[in-house]
Amino acid sequence: MLTFLQTAQEASRIGGRVLQQWQSKFTAREKSPANLVTEADLASQDAIHNFIVTRFPDHKFLGEEGLDQQSGNSEYRWVIDPLDGTGNYVHRFPYYCVSIGLEYRGQLVVGVIYDPTRDELFSAMKGSGAFLNGQRIRCSEVDKITEAMCMASLPVKTTAESAAVGRFLKVISEAQSVQRSGSAALNLCYVASGRVDAFWSTNLKPWDMAGGVLIVEEAGGRVTQTGGGAFELEVPDLLASNGTALHQSLSQLLVE
Ligand code: IPD
Ligand code: CA
Ligand code: CA
């Protein structure tokens, strides 16, 4: 399993380097970077995929940018978001990352997320704890919603009347604060490292979650659906917390 972890770590740094190189290209061309982002996304995904597939040619792959390699008998599947936090990246708001998760027989066994701006590498291997740049990380102990800093993701083009906005407002009036920072994968790492106490979203894709869920769990946190049901990678509904009574309080508020 260590080989898989090391592979994911190296691959995430490779992807991060590609993203940073593309950012300087945007600057050099002095035009709106929006149309170049897809190229950066793809270049990062290609670099990550090439690196991993060379080592494990029979493994399966799912990546946001049209990568869907499902053939073969392997019970391993890599789930990749080559750039999570695209909106931030476009605006040069330094909160985006590369996210890589590895499943074995449908269970997450390795998670790696790399923030190239801060050179922060978050990682976890099933049963072995969670780490940030090699140092053990743990979730916070805040258990009261009134003392909690939470994070949420909302759909990109949401409306004032949407259920997601309704839930966001409900928690705002109870929690100490609610942030919306634009990278679900990094938000999970921030829960794992105790920088925030909880994160939820009901509009996520497998590649947004695959890297970070195991990192939260291995840091002592808890991940379920917002209503408390078991987390499933294919279901776009996630509540990740430090695992204290805060989880239940938030879950109740979110489904009320
Ligand atoms: C998005 C981010 C965002 C979340 C969106 C995702 P992308 O991923 O994780 O936080 O709210 O649902 O699509 O598009 O930047 O890879
Ligand atoms: Ca994403
Ligand atoms: Ca993405």
GROMACS .gro file of C-alpha atoms and ligand atoms in nm:
model
  274
    1MET     CA    1   0.000   0.000   0.000
    2LEU     CA    2   0.295   0.230   0.070
    3THR     CA    3   0.389   0.216  -0.297
    4PHE     CA    4   0.043   0.340  -0.387
    5LEU     CA    5   0.068   0.623  -0.136
    6GLN     CA    6   0.409   0.730  -0.264
    7THR     CA    7   0.285   0.712  -0.622
    8ALA     CA    8  -0.015   0.932  -0.539
    9GLN     CA    9   0.208   1.180  -0.355
   10GLU     CA   10   0.451   1.210  -0.645
   11ALA     CA   11   0.169   1.229  -0.898
   12SER     CA   12  -0.005   1.507  -0.706
   13ARG     CA   13   0.314   1.712  -0.697
   14ILE     CA   14   0.357   1.659  -1.071
   15GLY     CA   15   0.000   1.782  -1.130
   16GLY     CA   16   0.056   2.079  -0.898
   17ARG     CA   17   0.368   2.178  -1.088
   18VAL     CA   18   0.175   2.171  -1.416
   19LEU     CA   19  -0.094   2.397  -1.267
   20GLN     CA   20   0.164   2.650  -1.145
   21GLN     CA   21   0.338   2.651  -1.485
   22TRP     CA   22   0.009   2.720  -1.658
   23GLN     CA   23  -0.064   3.009  -1.422
   24SER     CA   24   0.252   3.182  -1.532
   25LYS     CA   25   0.147   3.127  -1.894
   26PHE     CA   26  -0.181   3.306  -1.818
   27THR     CA   27   0.015   3.599  -1.676
   28ALA     CA   28   0.250   3.606  -1.974
   29ARG     CA   29  -0.035   3.619  -2.224
   30GLU     CA   30  -0.210   3.899  -2.033
   31LYS     CA   31  -0.558   3.790  -2.128
   32SER     CA   32  -0.849   3.631  -1.951
   33PRO     CA   33  -0.730   3.292  -1.838
   34ALA     CA   34  -1.076   3.132  -1.850
   35ASN     CA   35  -1.029   2.967  -2.188
   36LEU     CA   36  -0.686   2.838  -2.090
   37VAL     CA   37  -0.804   2.667  -1.776
   38THR     CA   38  -0.940   2.363  -1.954
   39GLU     CA   39  -0.596   2.317  -2.105
   40ALA     CA   40  -0.433   2.347  -1.763
   41ASP     CA   41  -0.684   2.098  -1.621
   42LEU     CA   42  -0.617   1.854  -1.900
   43ALA     CA   43  -0.240   1.897  -1.886
   44SER     CA   44  -0.245   1.828  -1.512
   45GLN     CA   45  -0.467   1.522  -1.555
   46ASP     CA   46  -0.251   1.384  -1.837
   47ALA     CA   47   0.066   1.427  -1.634
   48ILE     CA   48  -0.090   1.256  -1.330
   49HIS     CA   49  -0.245   0.976  -1.532
   50ASN     CA   50   0.073   0.909  -1.732
   51PHE     CA   51   0.277   0.888  -1.415
   52ILE     CA   52   0.041   0.642  -1.241
   53VAL     CA   53  -0.049   0.430  -1.543
   54THR     CA   54   0.317   0.366  -1.618
   55ARG     CA   55   0.350   0.208  -1.274
   56PHE     CA   56   0.013   0.034  -1.267
   57PRO     CA   57  -0.097  -0.027  -1.626
   58ASP     CA   58  -0.388  -0.256  -1.537
   59HIS     CA   59  -0.555  -0.022  -1.283
   60LYS     CA   60  -0.881   0.162  -1.353
   61PHE     CA   61  -0.906   0.540  -1.365
   62LEU     CA   62  -1.177   0.801  -1.327
   63GLY     CA   63  -1.078   1.164  -1.379
   64GLU     CA   64  -1.290   1.475  -1.411
   65GLU     CA   65  -1.153   1.571  -1.752
   66GLY     CA   66  -1.302   1.281  -1.948
   67LEU     CA   67  -1.078   1.012  -1.806
   68ASP     CA   68  -1.275   0.690  -1.770
   69GLN     CA   69  -1.060   0.382  -1.800
   70GLN     CA   70  -1.276   0.105  -1.663
   71SER     CA   71  -1.162  -0.196  -1.859
   72GLY     CA   72  -0.956  -0.480  -1.714
   73ASN     CA   73  -0.994  -0.695  -1.407
   74SER     CA   74  -0.807  -0.480  -1.160
   75GLU     CA   75  -0.981  -0.409  -0.830
   76TYR     CA   76  -0.798  -0.079  -0.796
   77ARG     CA   77  -0.943   0.246  -0.924
   78TRP     CA   78  -0.778   0.589  -0.913
   79VAL     CA   79  -1.019   0.882  -0.884
   80ILE     CA   80  -0.859   1.210  -0.988
   81ASP     CA   81  -0.946   1.577  -0.984
   82PRO     CA   82  -0.648   1.743  -1.155
   83LEU     CA   83  -0.764   2.088  -1.040
   84ASP     CA   84  -1.017   2.138  -0.763
   85GLY     CA   85  -1.106   2.501  -0.709
   86THR     CA   86  -1.113   2.605  -1.075
   87GLY     CA   87  -1.287   2.936  -1.006
   88ASN     CA   88  -1.020   3.029  -0.753
   89TYR     CA   89  -0.744   2.926  -0.992
   90VAL     CA   90  -0.883   3.145  -1.269
   91HIS     CA   91  -0.891   3.445  -1.038
   92ARG     CA   92  -0.553   3.364  -0.885
   93PHE     CA   93  -0.718   3.323  -0.547
   94PRO     CA   94  -0.470   3.085  -0.387
   95TYR     CA   95  -0.703   2.808  -0.274
   96TYR     CA   96  -0.700   2.518  -0.518
   97CYS     CA   97  -0.541   2.175  -0.533
   98VAL     CA   98  -0.487   1.840  -0.697
   99SER     CA   99  -0.689   1.554  -0.548
  100ILE     CA  100  -0.618   1.183  -0.589
  101GLY     CA  101  -0.799   0.894  -0.424
  102LEU     CA  102  -0.741   0.522  -0.468
  103GLU     CA  103  -1.012   0.264  -0.418
  104TYR     CA  104  -0.960  -0.108  -0.368
  105ARG     CA  105  -1.277  -0.314  -0.419
  106GLY     CA  106  -1.479   0.007  -0.385
  107GLN     CA  107  -1.319   0.115  -0.055
  108LEU     CA  108  -1.098   0.423  -0.031
  109VAL     CA  109  -0.751   0.310   0.073
  110VAL     CA  110  -0.529   0.607  -0.017
  111GLY     CA  111  -0.604   0.980  -0.032
  112VAL     CA  112  -0.365   1.256  -0.135
  113ILE     CA  113  -0.436   1.625  -0.185
  114TYR     CA  114  -0.170   1.877  -0.284
  115ASP     CA  115  -0.200   2.253  -0.249
  116PRO     CA  116   0.076   2.389  -0.476
  117THR     CA  117   0.042   2.747  -0.352
  118ARG     CA  118   0.140   2.656   0.004
  119ASP     CA  119   0.336   2.342  -0.082
  120GLU     CA  120   0.106   2.150   0.150
  121LEU     CA  121   0.069   1.778   0.088
  122PHE     CA  122  -0.214   1.611   0.278
  123SER     CA  123  -0.225   1.233   0.272
  124ALA     CA  124  -0.371   0.926   0.432
  125MET     CA  125  -0.355   0.553   0.399
  126LYS     CA  126  -0.632   0.333   0.541
  127GLY     CA  127  -0.557   0.252   0.904
  128SER     CA  128  -0.238   0.461   0.922
  129GLY     CA  129  -0.348   0.813   1.018
  130ALA     CA  130  -0.350   1.138   0.824
  131PHE     CA  131  -0.051   1.360   0.756
  132LEU     CA  132   0.038   1.708   0.636
  133ASN     CA  133   0.389   1.727   0.493
  134GLY     CA  134   0.480   1.421   0.696
  135GLN     CA  135   0.341   1.549   1.028
  136ARG     CA  136   0.043   1.375   1.185
  137ILE     CA  137  -0.278   1.581   1.172
  138ARG     CA  138  -0.595   1.553   1.376
  139CYS     CA  139  -0.939   1.711   1.365
  140SER     CA  140  -1.042   1.979   1.614
  141GLU     CA  141  -1.236   1.907   1.932
  142VAL     CA  142  -1.497   2.182   1.903
  143ASP     CA  143  -1.828   2.018   1.979
  144LYS     CA  144  -2.070   2.310   2.006
  145ILE     CA  145  -2.216   2.454   1.691
  146THR     CA  146  -2.202   2.804   1.841
  147GLU     CA  147  -1.823   2.772   1.858
  148ALA     CA  148  -1.775   2.602   1.523
  149MET     CA  149  -1.623   2.735   1.203
  150CYS     CA  150  -1.791   2.549   0.919
  151MET     CA  151  -1.745   2.542   0.543
  152ALA     CA  152  -1.994   2.471   0.269
  153SER     CA  153  -2.003   2.432  -0.107
  154LEU     CA  154  -2.295   2.568  -0.304
  155PRO     CA  155  -2.378   2.488  -0.665
  156VAL     CA  156  -2.205   2.733  -0.900
  157LYS     CA  157  -2.519   2.891  -1.041
  158THR     CA  158  -2.750   2.870  -0.747
  159THR     CA  159  -3.054   3.084  -0.672
  160ALA     CA  160  -3.167   3.258  -0.356
  161GLU     CA  161  -3.460   3.016  -0.334
  162SER     CA  162  -3.256   2.697  -0.362
  163ALA     CA  163  -3.256   2.439  -0.083
  164ALA     CA  164  -2.875   2.461  -0.066
  165VAL     CA  165  -2.890   2.835   0.007
  166GLY     CA  166  -3.164   2.770   0.263
  167ARG     CA  167  -2.941   2.520   0.445
  168PHE     CA  168  -2.645   2.759   0.428
  169LEU     CA  169  -2.848   3.037   0.592
  170LYS     CA  170  -2.981   2.803   0.858
  171VAL     CA  171  -2.628   2.710   0.967
  172ILE     CA  172  -2.506   3.072   0.945
  173SER     CA  173  -2.755   3.170   1.213
  174GLU     CA  174  -2.633   2.894   1.450
  175ALA     CA  175  -2.261   2.850   1.388
  176GLN     CA  176  -1.979   3.088   1.478
  177SER     CA  177  -1.908   3.123   1.106
  178VAL     CA  178  -1.968   2.956   0.771
  179GLN     CA  179  -1.711   2.994   0.493
  180ARG     CA  180  -1.752   2.920   0.125
  181SER     CA  181  -1.404   2.891  -0.017
  182GLY     CA  182  -1.435   2.715  -0.354
  183SER     CA  183  -1.242   2.389  -0.319
  184ALA     CA  184  -1.425   2.095  -0.168
  185ALA     CA  185  -1.111   1.882  -0.164
  186LEU     CA  186  -0.909   2.140   0.030
  187ASN     CA  187  -1.204   2.199   0.262
  188LEU     CA  188  -1.186   1.832   0.358
  189CYS     CA  189  -0.815   1.873   0.435
  190TYR     CA  190  -0.894   2.176   0.649
  191VAL     CA  191  -1.141   1.967   0.851
  192ALA     CA  192  -0.875   1.697   0.886
  193SER     CA  193  -0.612   1.941   1.009
  194GLY     CA  194  -0.843   2.114   1.258
  195ARG     CA  195  -0.842   2.446   1.073
  196VAL     CA  196  -1.219   2.422   1.039
  197ASP     CA  197  -1.461   2.203   1.228
  198ALA     CA  198  -1.697   2.081   0.954
  199PHE     CA  199  -1.776   2.095   0.583
  200TRP     CA  200  -2.086   1.995   0.389
  201SER     CA  201  -2.209   1.993   0.034
  202THR     CA  202  -2.487   1.829  -0.161
  203ASN     CA  203  -2.348   1.884  -0.508
  204LEU     CA  204  -2.020   1.697  -0.523
  205LYS     CA  205  -1.877   1.450  -0.771
  206PRO     CA  206  -1.663   1.144  -0.686
  207TRP     CA  207  -1.339   1.323  -0.783
  208ASP     CA  208  -1.418   1.613  -0.546
  209MET     CA  209  -1.440   1.372  -0.252
  210ALA     CA  210  -1.222   1.066  -0.322
  211GLY     CA  211  -0.895   1.216  -0.197
  212GLY     CA  212  -1.025   1.397   0.108
  213VAL     CA  213  -1.275   1.162   0.269
  214LEU     CA  214  -1.011   0.915   0.388
  215ILE     CA  215  -0.790   1.203   0.508
  216VAL     CA  216  -1.075   1.327   0.731
  217GLU     CA  217  -1.150   0.979   0.865
  218GLU     CA  218  -0.786   0.902   0.933
  219ALA     CA  219  -0.756   1.233   1.119
  220GLY     CA  220  -1.029   1.119   1.358
  221GLY     CA  221  -1.319   1.287   1.181
  222ARG     CA  222  -1.648   1.151   1.055
  223VAL     CA  223  -1.797   1.154   0.705
  224THR     CA  224  -2.161   1.074   0.632
  225GLN     CA  225  -2.435   1.207   0.406
  226THR     CA  226  -2.585   1.528   0.541
  227GLY     CA  227  -2.880   1.332   0.683
  228GLY     CA  228  -2.645   1.090   0.863
  229GLY     CA  229  -2.661   0.798   0.616
  230ALA     CA  230  -2.344   0.615   0.519
  231PHE     CA  231  -2.116   0.809   0.285
  232GLU     CA  232  -2.108   0.687  -0.075
  233LEU     CA  233  -1.867   0.817  -0.335
  234GLU     CA  234  -2.130   0.814  -0.608
  235VAL     CA  235  -2.384   1.010  -0.402
  236PRO     CA  236  -2.335   1.391  -0.413
  237ASP     CA  237  -2.412   1.444  -0.047
  238LEU     CA  238  -2.147   1.481   0.221
  239LEU     CA  239  -2.107   1.604   0.577
  240ALA     CA  240  -1.751   1.587   0.708
  241SER     CA  241  -1.676   1.692   1.062
  242ASN     CA  242  -1.434   1.653   1.349
  243GLY     CA  243  -1.645   1.360   1.469
  244THR     CA  244  -1.773   1.525   1.788
  245ALA     CA  245  -2.138   1.595   1.879
  246LEU     CA  246  -2.111   1.878   1.626
  247HIS     CA  247  -2.174   1.621   1.352
  248GLN     CA  248  -2.517   1.531   1.483
  249SER     CA  249  -2.611   1.895   1.550
  250LEU     CA  250  -2.521   1.993   1.195
  251SER     CA  251  -2.690   1.690   1.046
  252GLN     CA  252  -3.013   1.776   1.226
  253LEU     CA  253  -3.001   2.137   1.109
  254LEU     CA  254  -2.924   2.039   0.749
  255VAL     CA  255  -3.215   1.800   0.707
  256GLU     CA  256  -3.477   1.979   0.919
  257IPD     C1  257  -1.573   2.234  -0.758
  257IPD     C2  258  -1.522   2.272  -0.620
  257IPD     C3  259  -1.629   2.347  -0.544
  257IPD     C4  260  -1.760   2.270  -0.538
  257IPD     C5  261  -1.807   2.230  -0.676
  257IPD     C6  262  -1.698   2.153  -0.748
  257IPD     P1  263  -1.393   2.214  -0.956
  257IPD     O1  264  -1.477   2.157  -0.828
  257IPD     O2  265  -1.487   2.158  -0.544
  257IPD     O3  266  -1.587   2.371  -0.411
  257IPD     O4  267  -1.859   2.351  -0.480
  257IPD     O5  268  -1.922   2.149  -0.664
  257IPD     O6  269  -1.742   2.121  -0.878
  257IPD     O7  270  -1.494   2.242  -1.063
  257IPD     O8  271  -1.321   2.337  -0.912
  257IPD     O9  272  -1.306   2.098  -0.989
  258CA      CA  273  -1.365   1.942  -0.827
  259CA      CA  274  -1.174   1.998  -1.136
   0.00000   0.00000   0.00000
